[in-house]
Coordinates of C-alpha atoms (C1' of nucleotides) and ligand atoms in Angstrom, one line a residue:
Chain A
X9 CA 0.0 0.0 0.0
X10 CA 1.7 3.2 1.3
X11 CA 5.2 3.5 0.9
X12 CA 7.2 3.0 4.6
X13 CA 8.7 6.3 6.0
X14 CA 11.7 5.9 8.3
X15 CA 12.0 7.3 11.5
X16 CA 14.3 9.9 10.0
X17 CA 11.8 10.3 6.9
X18 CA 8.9 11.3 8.9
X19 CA 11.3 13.9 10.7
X20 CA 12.3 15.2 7.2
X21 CA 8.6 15.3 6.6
X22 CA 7.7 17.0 9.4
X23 CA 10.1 19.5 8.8
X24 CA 9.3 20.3 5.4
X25 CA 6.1 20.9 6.4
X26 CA 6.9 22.9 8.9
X27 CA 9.3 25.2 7.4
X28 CA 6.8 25.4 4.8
X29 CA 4.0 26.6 7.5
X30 CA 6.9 29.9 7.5
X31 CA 7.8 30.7 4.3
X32 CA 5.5 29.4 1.6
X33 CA 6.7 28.0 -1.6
X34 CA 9.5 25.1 -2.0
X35 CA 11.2 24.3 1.1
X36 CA 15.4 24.7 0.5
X37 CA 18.2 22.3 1.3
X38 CA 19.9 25.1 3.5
X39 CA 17.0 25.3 5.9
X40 CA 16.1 22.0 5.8
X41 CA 19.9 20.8 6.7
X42 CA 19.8 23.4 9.8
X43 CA 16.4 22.3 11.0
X44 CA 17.6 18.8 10.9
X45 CA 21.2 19.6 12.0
X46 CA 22.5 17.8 9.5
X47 CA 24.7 18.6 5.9
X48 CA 23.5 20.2 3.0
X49 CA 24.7 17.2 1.0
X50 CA 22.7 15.0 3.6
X51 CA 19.4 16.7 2.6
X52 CA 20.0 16.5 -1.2
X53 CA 20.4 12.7 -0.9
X54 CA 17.5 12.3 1.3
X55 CA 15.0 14.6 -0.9
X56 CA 15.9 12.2 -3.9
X57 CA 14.8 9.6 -2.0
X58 CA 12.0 10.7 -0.7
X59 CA 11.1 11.9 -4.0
X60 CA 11.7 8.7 -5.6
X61 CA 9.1 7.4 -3.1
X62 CA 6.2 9.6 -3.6
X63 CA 6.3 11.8 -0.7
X64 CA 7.6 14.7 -2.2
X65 CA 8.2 16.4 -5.3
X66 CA 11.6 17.6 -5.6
X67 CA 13.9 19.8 -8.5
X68 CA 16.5 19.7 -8.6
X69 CA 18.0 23.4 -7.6
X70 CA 15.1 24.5 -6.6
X71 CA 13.7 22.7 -3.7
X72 CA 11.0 20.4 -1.9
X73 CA 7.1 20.5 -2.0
X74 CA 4.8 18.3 -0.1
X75 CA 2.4 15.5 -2.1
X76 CA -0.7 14.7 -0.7
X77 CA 1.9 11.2 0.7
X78 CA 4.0 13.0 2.9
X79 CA 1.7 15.8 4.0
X80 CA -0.4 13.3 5.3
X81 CA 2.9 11.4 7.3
X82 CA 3.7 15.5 8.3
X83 CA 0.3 15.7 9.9
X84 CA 0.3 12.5 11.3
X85 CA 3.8 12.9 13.4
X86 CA 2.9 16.2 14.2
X87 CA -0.1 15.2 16.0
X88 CA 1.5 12.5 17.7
X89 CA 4.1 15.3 18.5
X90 CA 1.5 17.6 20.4
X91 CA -1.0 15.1 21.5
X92 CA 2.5 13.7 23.8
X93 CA 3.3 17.3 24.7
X94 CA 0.0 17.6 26.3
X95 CA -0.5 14.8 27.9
X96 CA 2.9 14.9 29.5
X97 CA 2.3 18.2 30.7
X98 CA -1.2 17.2 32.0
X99 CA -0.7 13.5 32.8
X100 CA 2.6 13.5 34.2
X101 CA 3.0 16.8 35.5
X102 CA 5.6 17.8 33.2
X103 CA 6.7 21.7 32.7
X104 CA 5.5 22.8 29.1
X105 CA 9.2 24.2 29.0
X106 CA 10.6 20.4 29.0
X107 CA 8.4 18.6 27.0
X108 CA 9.6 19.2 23.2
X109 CA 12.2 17.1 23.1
X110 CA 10.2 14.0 24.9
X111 CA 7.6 14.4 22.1
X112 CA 10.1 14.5 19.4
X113 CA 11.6 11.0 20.0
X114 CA 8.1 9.9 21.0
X115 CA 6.1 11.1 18.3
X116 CA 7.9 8.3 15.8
X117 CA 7.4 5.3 18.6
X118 CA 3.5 5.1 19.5
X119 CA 1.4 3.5 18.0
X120 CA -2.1 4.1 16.6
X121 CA -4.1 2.6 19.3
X122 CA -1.9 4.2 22.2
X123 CA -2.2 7.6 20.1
X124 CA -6.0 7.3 20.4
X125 CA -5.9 6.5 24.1
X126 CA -3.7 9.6 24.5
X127 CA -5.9 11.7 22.8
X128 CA -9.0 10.6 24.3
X129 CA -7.5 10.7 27.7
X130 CA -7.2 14.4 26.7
X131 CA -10.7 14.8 25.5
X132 CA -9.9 14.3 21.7
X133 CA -8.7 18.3 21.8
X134 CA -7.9 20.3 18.7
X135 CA -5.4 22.4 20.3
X136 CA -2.0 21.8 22.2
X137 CA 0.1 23.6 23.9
X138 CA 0.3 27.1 23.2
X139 CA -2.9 26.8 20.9
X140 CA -0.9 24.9 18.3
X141 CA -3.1 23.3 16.3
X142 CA -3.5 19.3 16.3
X143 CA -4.2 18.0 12.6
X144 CA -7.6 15.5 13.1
X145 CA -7.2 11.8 13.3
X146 CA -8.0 11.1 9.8
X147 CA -5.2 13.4 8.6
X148 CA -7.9 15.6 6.7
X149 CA -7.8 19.0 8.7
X150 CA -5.8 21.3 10.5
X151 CA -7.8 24.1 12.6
X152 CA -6.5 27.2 11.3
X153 CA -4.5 29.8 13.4
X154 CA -6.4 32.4 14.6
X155 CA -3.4 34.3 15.6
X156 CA -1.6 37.4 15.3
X157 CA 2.1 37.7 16.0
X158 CA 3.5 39.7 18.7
X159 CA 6.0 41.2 16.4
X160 CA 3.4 42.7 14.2
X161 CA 1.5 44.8 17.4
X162 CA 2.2 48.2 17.8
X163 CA 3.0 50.4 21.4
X164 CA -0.4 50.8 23.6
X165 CA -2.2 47.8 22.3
X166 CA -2.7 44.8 24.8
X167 CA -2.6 41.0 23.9
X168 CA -2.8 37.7 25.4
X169 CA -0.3 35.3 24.6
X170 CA -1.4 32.2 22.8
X171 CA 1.2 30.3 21.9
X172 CA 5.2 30.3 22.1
X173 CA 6.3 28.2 19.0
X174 CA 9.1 25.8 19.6
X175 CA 10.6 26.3 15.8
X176 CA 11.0 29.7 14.6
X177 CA 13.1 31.4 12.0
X178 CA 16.3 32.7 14.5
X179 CA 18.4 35.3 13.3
X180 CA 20.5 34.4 10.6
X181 CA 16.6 33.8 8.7
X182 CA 17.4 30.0 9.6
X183 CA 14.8 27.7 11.3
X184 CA 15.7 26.4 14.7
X185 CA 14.2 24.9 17.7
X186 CA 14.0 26.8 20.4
X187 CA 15.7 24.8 23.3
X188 CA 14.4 24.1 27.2
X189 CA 16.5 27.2 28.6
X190 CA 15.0 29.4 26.2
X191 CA 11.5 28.4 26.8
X192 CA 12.1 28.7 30.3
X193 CA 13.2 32.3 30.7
X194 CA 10.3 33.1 28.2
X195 CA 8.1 31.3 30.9
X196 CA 9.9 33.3 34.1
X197 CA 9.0 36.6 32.6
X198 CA 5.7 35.7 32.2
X199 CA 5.7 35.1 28.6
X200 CA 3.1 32.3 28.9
X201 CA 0.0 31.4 27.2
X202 CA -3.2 33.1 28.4
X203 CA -1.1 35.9 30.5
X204 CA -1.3 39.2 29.8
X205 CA 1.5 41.5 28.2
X206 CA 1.0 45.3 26.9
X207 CA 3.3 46.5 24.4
X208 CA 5.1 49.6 25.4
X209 CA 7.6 50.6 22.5
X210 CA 8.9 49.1 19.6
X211 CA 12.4 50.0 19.0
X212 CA 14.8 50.2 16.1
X213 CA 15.8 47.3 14.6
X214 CA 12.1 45.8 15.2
X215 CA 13.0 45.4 18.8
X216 CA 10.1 45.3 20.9
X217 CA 9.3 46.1 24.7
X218 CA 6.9 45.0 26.6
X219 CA 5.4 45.0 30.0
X220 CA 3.6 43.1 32.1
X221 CA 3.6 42.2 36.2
X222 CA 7.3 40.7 36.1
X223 CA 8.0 44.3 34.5
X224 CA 9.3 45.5 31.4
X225 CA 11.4 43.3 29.0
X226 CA 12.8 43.9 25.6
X227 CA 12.5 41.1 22.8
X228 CA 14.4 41.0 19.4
X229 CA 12.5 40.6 16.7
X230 CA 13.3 37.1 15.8
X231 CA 11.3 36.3 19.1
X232 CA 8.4 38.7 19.1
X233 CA 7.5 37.0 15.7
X234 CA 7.4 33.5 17.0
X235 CA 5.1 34.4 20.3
X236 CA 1.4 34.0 18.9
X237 CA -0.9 36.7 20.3
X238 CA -4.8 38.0 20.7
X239 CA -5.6 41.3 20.6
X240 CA -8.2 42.5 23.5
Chain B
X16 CA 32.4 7.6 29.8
X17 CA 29.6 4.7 29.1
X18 CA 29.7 2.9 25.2
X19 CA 27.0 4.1 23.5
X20 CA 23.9 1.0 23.0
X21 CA 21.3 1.6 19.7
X22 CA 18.3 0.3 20.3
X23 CA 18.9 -2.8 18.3
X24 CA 21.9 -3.0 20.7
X25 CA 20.0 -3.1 23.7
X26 CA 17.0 -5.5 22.5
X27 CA 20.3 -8.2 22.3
X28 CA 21.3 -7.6 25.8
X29 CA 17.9 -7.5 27.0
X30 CA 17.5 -10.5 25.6
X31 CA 20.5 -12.0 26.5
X32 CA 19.7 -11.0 30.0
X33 CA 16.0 -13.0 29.6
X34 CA 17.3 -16.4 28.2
X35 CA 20.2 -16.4 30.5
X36 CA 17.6 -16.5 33.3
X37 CA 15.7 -19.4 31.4
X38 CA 19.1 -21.4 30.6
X39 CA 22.1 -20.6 33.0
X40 CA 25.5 -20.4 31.6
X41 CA 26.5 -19.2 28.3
X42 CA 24.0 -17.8 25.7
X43 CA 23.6 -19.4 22.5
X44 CA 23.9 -17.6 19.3
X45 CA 21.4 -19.3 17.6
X46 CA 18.6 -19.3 20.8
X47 CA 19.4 -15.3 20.2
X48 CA 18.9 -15.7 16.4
X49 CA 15.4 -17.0 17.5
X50 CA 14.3 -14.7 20.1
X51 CA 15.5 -11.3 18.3
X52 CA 14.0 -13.1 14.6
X53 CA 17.3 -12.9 13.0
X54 CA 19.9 -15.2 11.1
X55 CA 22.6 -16.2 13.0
X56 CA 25.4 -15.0 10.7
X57 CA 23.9 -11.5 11.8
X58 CA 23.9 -12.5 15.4
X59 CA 27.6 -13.6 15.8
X60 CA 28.6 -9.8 14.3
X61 CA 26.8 -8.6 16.6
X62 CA 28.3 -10.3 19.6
X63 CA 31.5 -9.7 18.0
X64 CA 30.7 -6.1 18.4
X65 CA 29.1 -6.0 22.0
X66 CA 32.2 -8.1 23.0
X67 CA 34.2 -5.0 21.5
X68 CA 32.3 -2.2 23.1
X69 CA 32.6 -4.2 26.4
X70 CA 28.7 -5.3 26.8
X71 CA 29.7 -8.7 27.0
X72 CA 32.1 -11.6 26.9
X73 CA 32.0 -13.2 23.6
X74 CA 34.0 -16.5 22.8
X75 CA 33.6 -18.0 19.8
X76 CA 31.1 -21.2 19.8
X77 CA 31.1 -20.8 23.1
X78 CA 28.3 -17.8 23.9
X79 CA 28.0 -15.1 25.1
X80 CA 27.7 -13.7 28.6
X81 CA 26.8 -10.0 30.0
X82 CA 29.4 -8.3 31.5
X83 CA 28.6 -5.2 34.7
X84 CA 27.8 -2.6 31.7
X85 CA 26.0 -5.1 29.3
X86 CA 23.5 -6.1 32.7
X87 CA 23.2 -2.6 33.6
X88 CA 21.8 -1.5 30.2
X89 CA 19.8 -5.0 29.9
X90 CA 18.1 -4.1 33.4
X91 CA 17.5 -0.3 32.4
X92 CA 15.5 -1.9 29.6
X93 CA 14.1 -4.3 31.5
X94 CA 12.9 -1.5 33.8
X95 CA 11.7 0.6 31.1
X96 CA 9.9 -2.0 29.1
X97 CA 8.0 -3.5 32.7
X98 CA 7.2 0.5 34.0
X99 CA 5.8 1.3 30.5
X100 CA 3.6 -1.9 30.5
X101 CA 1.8 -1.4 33.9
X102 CA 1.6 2.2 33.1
X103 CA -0.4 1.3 29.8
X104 CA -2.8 -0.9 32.1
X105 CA -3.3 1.2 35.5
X106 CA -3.8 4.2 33.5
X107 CA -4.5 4.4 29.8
X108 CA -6.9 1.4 30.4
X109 CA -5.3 -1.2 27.9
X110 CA -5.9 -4.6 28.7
X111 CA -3.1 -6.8 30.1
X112 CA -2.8 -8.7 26.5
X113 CA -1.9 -5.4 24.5
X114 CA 1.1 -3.9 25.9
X115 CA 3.8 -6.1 25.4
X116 CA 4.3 -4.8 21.5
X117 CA 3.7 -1.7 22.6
X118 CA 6.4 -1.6 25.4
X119 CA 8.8 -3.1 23.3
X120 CA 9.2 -0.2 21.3
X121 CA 9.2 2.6 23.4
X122 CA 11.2 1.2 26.0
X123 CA 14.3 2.2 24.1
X124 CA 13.0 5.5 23.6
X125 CA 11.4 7.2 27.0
X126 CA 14.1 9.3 28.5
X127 CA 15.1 8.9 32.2
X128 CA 12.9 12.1 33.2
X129 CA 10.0 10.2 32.0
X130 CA 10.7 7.1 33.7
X131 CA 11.0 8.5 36.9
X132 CA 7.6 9.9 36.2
X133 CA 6.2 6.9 35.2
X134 CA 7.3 5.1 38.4
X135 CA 6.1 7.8 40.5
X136 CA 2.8 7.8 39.3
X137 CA 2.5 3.8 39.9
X138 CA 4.7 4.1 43.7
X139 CA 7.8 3.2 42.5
X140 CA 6.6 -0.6 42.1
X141 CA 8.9 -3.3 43.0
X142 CA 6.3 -5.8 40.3
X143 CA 5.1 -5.2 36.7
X144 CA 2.4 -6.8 35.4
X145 CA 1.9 -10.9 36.7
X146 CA 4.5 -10.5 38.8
X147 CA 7.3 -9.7 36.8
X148 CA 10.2 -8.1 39.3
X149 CA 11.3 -4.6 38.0
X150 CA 14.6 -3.7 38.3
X151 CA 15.3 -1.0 40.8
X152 CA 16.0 2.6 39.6
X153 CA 20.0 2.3 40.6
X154 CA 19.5 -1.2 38.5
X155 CA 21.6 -2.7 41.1
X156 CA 18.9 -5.0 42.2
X157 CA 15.6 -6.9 41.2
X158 CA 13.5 -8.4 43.6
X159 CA 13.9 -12.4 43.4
X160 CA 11.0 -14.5 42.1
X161 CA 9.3 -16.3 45.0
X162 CA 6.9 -18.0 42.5
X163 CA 7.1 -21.7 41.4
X164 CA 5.8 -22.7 37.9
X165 CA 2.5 -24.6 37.4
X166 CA 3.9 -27.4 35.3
X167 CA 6.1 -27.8 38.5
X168 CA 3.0 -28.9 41.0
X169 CA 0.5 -32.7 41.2
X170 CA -2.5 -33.3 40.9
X171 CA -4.5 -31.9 43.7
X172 CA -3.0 -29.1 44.4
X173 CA -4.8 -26.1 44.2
X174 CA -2.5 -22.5 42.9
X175 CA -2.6 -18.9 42.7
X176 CA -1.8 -17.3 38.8
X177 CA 1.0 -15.0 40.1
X178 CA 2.3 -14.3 36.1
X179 CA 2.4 -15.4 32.7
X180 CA 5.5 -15.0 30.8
X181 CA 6.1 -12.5 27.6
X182 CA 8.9 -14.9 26.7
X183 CA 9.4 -18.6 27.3
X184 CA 10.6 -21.7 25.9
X185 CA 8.5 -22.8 23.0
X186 CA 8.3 -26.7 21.9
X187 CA 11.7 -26.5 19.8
X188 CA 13.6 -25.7 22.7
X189 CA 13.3 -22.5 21.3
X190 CA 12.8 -19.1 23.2
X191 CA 9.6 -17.4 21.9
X192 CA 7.8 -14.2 22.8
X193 CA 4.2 -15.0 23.7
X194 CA 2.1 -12.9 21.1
X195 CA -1.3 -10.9 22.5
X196 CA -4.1 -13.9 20.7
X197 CA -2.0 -16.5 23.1
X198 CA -2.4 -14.3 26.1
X199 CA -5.7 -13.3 25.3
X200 CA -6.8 -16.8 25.0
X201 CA -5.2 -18.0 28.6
X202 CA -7.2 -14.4 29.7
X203 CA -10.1 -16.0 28.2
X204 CA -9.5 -19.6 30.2
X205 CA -9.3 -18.0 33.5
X206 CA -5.4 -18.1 33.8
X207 CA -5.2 -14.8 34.6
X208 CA -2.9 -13.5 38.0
X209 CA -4.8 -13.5 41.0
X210 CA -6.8 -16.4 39.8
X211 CA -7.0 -19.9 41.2
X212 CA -6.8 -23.1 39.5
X213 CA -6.5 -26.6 40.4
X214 CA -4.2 -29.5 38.9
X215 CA -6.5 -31.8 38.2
X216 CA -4.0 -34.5 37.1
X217 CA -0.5 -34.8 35.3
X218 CA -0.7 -36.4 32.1
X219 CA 1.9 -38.3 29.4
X220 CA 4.1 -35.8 27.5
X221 CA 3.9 -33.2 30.8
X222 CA 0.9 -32.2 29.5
X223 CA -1.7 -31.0 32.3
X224 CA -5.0 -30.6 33.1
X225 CA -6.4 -27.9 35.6
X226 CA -9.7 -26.6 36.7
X227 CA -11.2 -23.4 37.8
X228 CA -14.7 -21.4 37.4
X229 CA -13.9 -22.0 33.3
X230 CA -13.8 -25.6 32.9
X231 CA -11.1 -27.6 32.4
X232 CA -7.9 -26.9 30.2
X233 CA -5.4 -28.9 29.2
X234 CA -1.8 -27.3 28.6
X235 CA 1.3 -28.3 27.3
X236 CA 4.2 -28.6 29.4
X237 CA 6.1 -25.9 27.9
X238 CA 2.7 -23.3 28.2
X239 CA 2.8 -24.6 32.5
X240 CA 6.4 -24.6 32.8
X241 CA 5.2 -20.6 31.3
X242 CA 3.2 -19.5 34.5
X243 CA 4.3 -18.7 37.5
X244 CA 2.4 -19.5 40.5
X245 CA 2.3 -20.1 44.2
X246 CA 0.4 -22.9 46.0
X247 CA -2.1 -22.5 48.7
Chain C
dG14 C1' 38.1 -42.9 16.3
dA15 C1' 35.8 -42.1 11.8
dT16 C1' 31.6 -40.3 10.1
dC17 C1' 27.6 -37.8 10.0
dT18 C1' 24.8 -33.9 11.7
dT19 C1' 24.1 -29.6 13.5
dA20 C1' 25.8 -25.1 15.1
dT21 C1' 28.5 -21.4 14.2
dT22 C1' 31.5 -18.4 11.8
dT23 C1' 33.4 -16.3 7.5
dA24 C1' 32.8 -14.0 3.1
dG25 C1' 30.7 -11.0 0.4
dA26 C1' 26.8 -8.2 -0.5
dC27 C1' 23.1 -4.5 0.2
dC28 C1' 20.5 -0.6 2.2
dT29 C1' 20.2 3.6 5.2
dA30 C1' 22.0 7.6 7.0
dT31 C1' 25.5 10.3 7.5
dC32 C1' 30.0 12.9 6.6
dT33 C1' 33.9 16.0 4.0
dA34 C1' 36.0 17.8 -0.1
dA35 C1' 35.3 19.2 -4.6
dA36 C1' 32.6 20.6 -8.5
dC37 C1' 29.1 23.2 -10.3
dA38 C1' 24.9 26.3 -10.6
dT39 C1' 22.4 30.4 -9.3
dA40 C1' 22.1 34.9 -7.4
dT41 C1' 24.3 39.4 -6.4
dA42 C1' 27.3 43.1 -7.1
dT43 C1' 30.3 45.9 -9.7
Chain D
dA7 C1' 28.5 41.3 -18.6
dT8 C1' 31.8 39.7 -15.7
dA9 C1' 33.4 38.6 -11.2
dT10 C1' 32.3 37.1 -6.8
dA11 C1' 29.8 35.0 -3.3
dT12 C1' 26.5 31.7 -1.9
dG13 C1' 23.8 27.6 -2.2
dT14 C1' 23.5 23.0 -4.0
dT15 C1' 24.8 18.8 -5.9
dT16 C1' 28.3 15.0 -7.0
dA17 C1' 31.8 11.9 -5.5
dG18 C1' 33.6 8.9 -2.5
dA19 C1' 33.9 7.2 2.2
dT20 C1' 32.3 5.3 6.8
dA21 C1' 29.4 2.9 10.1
dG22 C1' 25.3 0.1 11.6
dG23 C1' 22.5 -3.7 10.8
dT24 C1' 21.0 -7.1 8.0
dC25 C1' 21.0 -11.1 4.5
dT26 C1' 22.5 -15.7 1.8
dA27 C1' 25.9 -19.1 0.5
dA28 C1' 29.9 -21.4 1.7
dA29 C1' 33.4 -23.0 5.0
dT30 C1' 34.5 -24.9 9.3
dA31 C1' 34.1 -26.4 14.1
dA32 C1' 31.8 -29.1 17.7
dG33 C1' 28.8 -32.7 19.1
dA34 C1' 26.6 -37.1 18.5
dT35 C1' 26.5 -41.9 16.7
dC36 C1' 28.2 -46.0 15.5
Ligands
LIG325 MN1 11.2 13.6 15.7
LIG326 MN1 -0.9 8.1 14.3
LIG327 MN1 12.7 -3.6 22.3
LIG328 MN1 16.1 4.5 32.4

DNA sequence: GATCTTATTTAGACCTATCTAAACATATAT
DNA sequence: ATATATGTTTAGATAGGTCTAAATAAGATC
């Protein structure tokens, strides 16, 4: 039937789609190979062979696209990847700041019927952590984002954070994952989902202040974009 | 510090670990070949390699044997794979029959966080699932098996189910992993832990008869010599 | 103890995933 | 338009885990 994926495959799937979410269009080597943390000549030999097998379509030169194949192996690690996330952080009484890289060796590992006992133990939700959307069961549908970024808000306005993503494009414009430490100092300034912030100024340089009751704190711009906001 | 183990590497020393408790002394390459469902060719380079990292002691056509590291990782496994099981049962609701596969996966893949909170949320057991001893978290030491097996007891006696194997010695003299319709169908006899059955007699070939709110079942020497039990 | 049988190892091959160094293509700047 | 810089692919190598076919050692039988 369909073709196998490797553990590695679905990660390269994952990613693609993911990278894609970003920055529409083909997906490069360059940012694939520091996603993965791996080569540039690494990724090139990989997207042949994933092309070879259906899962994407891939030039030469120019980059990697989805098909309907590998979208749908995407979607399905990436729900096992935030249906783990959230019931290790309500399960197991895990910090949401330590769970990513649990869920990212997991998400390859369970299988079907102990994914829907995760997910019904968690109320069959839509959303995980941070509001990130869960893609349904049968692969079909992804609830949309309803977000803004916190980047894009302007001084005086108020929002509510909704979700810190764990991959966002870091400074040198490469995807990367953000890492434990960094989640947690997001978390001790009170840069957590459903708190309040206000943004105060934006500075040069897209730099952005704001302020909430652990104070006032300045964020570059390569983090204000990946912190998912609602206006009130 | 410590040799690094893959996961394929630590499915041999777990199972080296399991026969050698079956079958004292030296273990066999080909009983290995059996119980990890691979040629033997591929088995001796394997032990050629775990003798070379240090896991074990390796002379040729002679067997192997676990050295301190090679127990170690067997028993972190071990751990792992007997935590994960009576997690799936006690809270995710799967039925005793289901979680071997399962726990034979992710075993190599939960990280120690994890399993610390796994065993915290059951107490810190000292028994899996029917009995099976789980190795402590130091893996120093695993409780001793007070049980007898049932193809051990005469007619008359009546026992106590304490546990019924994953792995045992199948009619070639061969070490086989019980699969979940063979369990499911002893679940469906009544030889299920906690349960009582009666020897009604002892019959040519070891083969056995018992009898309990079921019926009476007649098993094959090498299914009793399977279940562990203590008399009453 | 010579012979037959069975267990084990050796030889040689393949596939996956990765790397570095070198070649080449595309995009950018002068 | 040419030169330069950057991104990408090719070539060739390595390591892990597996296989089949063939050689050889150990154990059993007579
Ligand atoms: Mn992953
Ligand atoms: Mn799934
Ligand atoms: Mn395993
Ligand atoms: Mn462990």
């Amino acid at each position: 039937m369909r073709e196998h994926a490797s553990d590695v495959m679905q990660d390269y799937l994952k990613n693609i789609y993911l990278i894609n979410r970003e920055n529409e269009g083909q997906v490069s080597t360059s940012d694939l190979a520091m996603k993965m943390g791996v080569s540039a000549p690494t990724v090139t030999s990989m997207l042949v062979k994933l092309g070879d097998k259906g899962f994407i379509t891939y030039e030469k030169y120019k980059g990697a696209k989805l098909n309907t194949e590998g979208e749908a192996i995407a979607l399905e690690i990436l729900r096992h990847h935030r249906l783990i996330e959230r019931y290790l952080v309500e399960f197991l009484g895990y910090d949401w700041s330590e769970v990513h890289e649990e869920a990212d060796v997991l998400e390859h590992h369970i299988s079907e019927e102990l994914e829907r006992r995760i997910a019904n133990a968690l109320g069959n939700p839509k959303y995980g952590l941070y509001g990130a959307p869960i893609p349904s069961e049968d692969l079909t549908s992804i609830a949309k984002d309803e977000t803004t970024k916190l980047g894009e808000h302007s001084a005086g306005e108020i929002v509510v954070i909704e979700r810190v993503k764990e991959n966002y494009i870091g400074s040198e414009n490469a995807p990367r994952t953000r890492d434990s430490e960094e989640l947690q100092y997001l978390a001790e300034i009170g840069i957590i989902p459903g708190k309040q912030v206000k943004i105060e100024s934006v500075a040069p340089f897209g730099m952005i202040k704001v302020s909430n009751e652990k104070g006032e704190h300045s964020l570059p711009k390569e983090v204000s974009m990946s912190i998912h906001v609602r206006e009130i």
